[in-house]
PDB file of C-alpha atoms in Angstrom:
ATOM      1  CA  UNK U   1       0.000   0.000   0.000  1.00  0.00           C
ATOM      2  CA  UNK U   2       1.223   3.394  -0.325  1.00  0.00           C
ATOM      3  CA  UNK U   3       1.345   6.594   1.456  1.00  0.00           C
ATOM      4  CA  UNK U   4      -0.364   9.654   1.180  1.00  0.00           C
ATOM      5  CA  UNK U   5       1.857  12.763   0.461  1.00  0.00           C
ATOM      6  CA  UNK U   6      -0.043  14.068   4.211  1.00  0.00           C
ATOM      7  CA  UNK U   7       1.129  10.704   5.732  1.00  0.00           C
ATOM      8  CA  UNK U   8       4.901  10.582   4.273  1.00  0.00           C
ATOM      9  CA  UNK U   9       4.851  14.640   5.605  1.00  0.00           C
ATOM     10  CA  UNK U  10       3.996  13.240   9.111  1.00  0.00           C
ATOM     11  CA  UNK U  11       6.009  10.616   9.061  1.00  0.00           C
ATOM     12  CA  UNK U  12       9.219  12.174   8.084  1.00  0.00           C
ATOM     13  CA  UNK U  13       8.028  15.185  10.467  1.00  0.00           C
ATOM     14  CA  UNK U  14       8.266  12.594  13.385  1.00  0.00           C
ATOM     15  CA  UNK U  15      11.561  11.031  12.243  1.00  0.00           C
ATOM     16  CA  UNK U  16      13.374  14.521  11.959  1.00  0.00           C
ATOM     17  CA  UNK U  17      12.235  15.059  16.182  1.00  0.00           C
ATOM     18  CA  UNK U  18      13.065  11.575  16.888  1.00  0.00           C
ATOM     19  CA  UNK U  19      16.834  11.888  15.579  1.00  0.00           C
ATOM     20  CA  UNK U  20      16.928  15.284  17.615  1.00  0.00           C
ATOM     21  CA  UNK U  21      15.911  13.930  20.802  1.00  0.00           C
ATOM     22  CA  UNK U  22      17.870  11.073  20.624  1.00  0.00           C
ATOM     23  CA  UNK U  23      20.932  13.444  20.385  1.00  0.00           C
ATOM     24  CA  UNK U  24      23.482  13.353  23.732  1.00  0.00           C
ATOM     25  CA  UNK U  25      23.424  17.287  24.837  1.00  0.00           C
ATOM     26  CA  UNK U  26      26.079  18.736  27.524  1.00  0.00           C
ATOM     27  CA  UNK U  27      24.330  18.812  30.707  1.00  0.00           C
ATOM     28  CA  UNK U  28      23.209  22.629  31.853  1.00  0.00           C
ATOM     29  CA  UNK U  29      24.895  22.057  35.360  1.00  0.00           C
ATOM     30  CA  UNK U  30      27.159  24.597  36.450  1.00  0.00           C
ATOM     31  CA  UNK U  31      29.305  24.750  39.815  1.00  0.00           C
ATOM     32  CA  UNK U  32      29.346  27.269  42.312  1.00  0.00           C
ATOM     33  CA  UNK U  33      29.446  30.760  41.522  1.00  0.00           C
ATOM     34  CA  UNK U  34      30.694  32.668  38.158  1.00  0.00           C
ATOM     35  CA  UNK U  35      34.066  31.549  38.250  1.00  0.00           C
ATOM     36  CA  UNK U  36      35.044  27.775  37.710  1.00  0.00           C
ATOM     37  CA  UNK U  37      38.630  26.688  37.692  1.00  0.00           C
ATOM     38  CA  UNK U  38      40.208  23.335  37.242  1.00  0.00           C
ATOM     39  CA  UNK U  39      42.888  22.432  39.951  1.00  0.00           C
ATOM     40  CA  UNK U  40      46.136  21.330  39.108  1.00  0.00           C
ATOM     41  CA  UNK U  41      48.103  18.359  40.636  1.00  0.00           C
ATOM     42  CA  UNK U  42      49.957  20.149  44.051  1.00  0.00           C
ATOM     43  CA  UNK U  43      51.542  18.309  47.051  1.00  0.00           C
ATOM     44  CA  UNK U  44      49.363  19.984  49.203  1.00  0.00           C
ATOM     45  CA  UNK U  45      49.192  23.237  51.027  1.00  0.00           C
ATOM     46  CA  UNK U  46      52.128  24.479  53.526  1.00  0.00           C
ATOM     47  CA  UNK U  47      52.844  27.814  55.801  1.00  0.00           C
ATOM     48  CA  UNK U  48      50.236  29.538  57.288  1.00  0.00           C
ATOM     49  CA  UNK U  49      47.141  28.395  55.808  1.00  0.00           C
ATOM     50  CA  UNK U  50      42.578  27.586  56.886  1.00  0.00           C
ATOM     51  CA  UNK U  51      41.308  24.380  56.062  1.00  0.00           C
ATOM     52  CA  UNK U  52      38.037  23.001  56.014  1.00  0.00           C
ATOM     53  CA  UNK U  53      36.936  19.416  55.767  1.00  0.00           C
ATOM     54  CA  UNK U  54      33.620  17.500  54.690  1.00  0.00           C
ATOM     55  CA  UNK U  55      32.883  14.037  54.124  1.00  0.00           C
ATOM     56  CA  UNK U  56      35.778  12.873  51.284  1.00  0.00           C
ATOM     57  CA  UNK U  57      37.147  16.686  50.858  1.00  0.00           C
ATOM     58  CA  UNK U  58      39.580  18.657  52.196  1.00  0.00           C
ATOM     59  CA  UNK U  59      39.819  22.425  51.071  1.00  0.00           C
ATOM     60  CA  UNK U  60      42.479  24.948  51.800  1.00  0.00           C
ATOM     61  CA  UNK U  61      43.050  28.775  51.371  1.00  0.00           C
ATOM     62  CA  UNK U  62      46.295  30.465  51.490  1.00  0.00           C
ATOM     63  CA  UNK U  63      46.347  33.929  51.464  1.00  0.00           C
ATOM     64  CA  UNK U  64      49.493  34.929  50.832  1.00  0.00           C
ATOM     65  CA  UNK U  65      49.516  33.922  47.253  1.00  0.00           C
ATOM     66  CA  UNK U  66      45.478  33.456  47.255  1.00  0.00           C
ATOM     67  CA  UNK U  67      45.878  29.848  45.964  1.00  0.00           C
ATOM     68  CA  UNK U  68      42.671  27.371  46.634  1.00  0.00           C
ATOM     69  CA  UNK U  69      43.963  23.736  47.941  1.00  0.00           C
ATOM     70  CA  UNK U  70      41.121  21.001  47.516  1.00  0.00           C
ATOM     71  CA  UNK U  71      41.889  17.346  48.139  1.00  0.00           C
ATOM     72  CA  UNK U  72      40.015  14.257  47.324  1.00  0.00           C
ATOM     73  CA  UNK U  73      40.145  11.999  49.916  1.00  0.00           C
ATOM     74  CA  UNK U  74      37.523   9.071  48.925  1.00  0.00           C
ATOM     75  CA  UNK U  75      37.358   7.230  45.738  1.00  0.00           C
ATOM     76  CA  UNK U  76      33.268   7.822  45.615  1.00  0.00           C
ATOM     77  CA  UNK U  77      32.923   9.006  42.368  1.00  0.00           C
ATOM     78  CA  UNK U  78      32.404  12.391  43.156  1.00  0.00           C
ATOM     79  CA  UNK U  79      34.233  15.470  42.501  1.00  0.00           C
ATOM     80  CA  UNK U  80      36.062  17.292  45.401  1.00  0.00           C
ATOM     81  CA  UNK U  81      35.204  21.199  44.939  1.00  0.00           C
ATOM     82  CA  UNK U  82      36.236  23.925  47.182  1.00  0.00           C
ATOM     83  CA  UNK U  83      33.366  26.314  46.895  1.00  0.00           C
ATOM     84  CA  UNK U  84      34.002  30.527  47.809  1.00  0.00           C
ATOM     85  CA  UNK U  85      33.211  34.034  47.805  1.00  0.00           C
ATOM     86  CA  UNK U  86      35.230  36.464  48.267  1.00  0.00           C
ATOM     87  CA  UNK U  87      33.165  39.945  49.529  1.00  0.00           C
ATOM     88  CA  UNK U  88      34.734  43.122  49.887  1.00  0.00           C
ATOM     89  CA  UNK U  89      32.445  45.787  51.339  1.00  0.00           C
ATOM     90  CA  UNK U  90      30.321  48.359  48.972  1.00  0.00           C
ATOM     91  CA  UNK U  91      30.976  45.946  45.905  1.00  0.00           C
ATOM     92  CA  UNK U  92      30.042  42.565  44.642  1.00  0.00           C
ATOM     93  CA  UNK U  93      31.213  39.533  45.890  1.00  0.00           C
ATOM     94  CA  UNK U  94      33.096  37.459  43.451  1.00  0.00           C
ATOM     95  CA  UNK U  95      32.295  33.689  43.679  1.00  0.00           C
ATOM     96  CA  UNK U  96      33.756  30.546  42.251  1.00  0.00           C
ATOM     97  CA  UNK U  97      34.857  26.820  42.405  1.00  0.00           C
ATOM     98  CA  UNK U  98      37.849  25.280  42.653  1.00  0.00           C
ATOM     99  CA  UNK U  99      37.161  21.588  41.140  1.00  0.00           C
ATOM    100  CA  UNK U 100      39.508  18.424  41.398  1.00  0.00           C
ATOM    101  CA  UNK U 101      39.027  16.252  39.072  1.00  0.00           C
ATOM    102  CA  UNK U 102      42.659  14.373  39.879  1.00  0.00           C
ATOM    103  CA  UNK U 103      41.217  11.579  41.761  1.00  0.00           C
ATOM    104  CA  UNK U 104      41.098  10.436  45.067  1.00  0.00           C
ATOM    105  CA  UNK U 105      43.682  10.810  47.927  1.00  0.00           C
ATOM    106  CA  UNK U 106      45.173  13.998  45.222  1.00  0.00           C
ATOM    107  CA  UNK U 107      45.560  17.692  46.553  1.00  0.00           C
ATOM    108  CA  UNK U 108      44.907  20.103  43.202  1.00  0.00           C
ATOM    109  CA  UNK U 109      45.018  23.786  43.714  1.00  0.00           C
ATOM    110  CA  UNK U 110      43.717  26.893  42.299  1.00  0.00           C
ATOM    111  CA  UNK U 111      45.582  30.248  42.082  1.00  0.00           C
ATOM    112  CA  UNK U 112      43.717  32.962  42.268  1.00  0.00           C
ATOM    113  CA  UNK U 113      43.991  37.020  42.102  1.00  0.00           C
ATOM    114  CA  UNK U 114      41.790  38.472  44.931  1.00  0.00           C
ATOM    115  CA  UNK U 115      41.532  42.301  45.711  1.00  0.00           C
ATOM    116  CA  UNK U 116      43.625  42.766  49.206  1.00  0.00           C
ATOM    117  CA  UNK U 117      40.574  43.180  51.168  1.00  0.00           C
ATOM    118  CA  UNK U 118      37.542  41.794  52.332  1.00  0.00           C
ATOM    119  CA  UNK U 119      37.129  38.056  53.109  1.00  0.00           C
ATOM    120  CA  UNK U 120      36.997  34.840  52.004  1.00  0.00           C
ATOM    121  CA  UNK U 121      34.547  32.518  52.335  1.00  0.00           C
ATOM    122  CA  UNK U 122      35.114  28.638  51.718  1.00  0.00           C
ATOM    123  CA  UNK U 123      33.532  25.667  52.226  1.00  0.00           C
ATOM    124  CA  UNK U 124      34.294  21.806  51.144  1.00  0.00           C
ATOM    125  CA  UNK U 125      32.033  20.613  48.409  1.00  0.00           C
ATOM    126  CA  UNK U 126      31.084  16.955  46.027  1.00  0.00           C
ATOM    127  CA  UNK U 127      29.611  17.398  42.828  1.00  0.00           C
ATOM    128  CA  UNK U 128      28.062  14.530  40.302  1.00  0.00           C
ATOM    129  CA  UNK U 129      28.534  15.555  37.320  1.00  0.00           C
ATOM    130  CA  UNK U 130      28.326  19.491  37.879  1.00  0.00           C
ATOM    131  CA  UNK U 131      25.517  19.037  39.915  1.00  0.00           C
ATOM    132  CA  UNK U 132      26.213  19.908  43.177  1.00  0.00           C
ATOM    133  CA  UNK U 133      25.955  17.020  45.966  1.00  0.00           C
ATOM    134  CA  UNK U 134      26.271  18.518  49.293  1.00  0.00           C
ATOM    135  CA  UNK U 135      29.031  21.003  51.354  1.00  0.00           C
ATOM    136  CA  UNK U 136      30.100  21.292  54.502  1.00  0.00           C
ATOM    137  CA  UNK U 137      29.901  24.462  56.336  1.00  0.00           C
ATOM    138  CA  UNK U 138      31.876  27.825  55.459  1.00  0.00           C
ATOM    139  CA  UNK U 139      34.926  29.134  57.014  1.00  0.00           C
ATOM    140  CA  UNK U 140      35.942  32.637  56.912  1.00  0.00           C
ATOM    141  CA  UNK U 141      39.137  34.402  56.385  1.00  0.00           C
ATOM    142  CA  UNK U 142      40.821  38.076  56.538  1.00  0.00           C
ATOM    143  CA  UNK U 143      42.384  39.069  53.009  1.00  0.00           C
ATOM    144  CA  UNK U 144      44.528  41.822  53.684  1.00  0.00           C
TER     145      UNK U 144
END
């Protein structure tokens, strides 16, 4: 039997939305913040240094230098984030991740460029995916 020109129109109407929903897309997730940085490998933090811990992470800030530390310290699948803002009075806070993707029982770290004033805030974060998991509470330090 054959097709109507109507039916070959729907069909080949329903075949074009198939094939685009049956494409992968990027998942929308985005970590903490507007600024998202990668850490690189690092033996861990040293001097004089705040660190904050939550179940499987370990993060770090150093301010002299203003260099993010996150470890991994369980192989759970999840990635270890250190999570911040960084809020100097009469202007708006900057705010960012610090993700380690390195694997577990690996420090990474994150240099950063803050404004000599204000504080930091950090906290110890896991992520799925981008998708934030849970965090620990937040620790604040002086930037002077």
């Amino acid at each position: 039997m054959r097709a109507t020109r109507p039916n070959r129109l729907a069909l080949a109407v329903a075949a074009g939305i198939a094939m685009v929903l049956s494409i992968p897309t990027a998942a929308s997730a985005a970590y903490w913040g507007d600024e998202t940085d990668y850490a690189v490998s690092s033996s861990g933090p040293t001097g004089n240094y705040a660190c904050v811990t939550h179940t499987g992470v370990t993060a770090c800030f150093k301010a002299d230098g203003d260099v993010l530390y996150v470890k991994d310290r369980l192989e759970d699948g999840y990635a270890a984030v250190a999570i911040w803002e960084h809020i100097v009075e009469n202007n708006r806070p900057r705010s960012g991740a610090c993700v380690n993707k390195l694997g577990a029982d690996h420090w990474g770290q994150c240099n950063k460029d803050f404004y000599e004033a204000g504080v930091l805030e950090f906290a110890a974060a896991r992520y799925n995916n981008g998708n934030p998991v849970d965090h620990g509470y937040w620790v604040r330090e002086s930037i002077s």
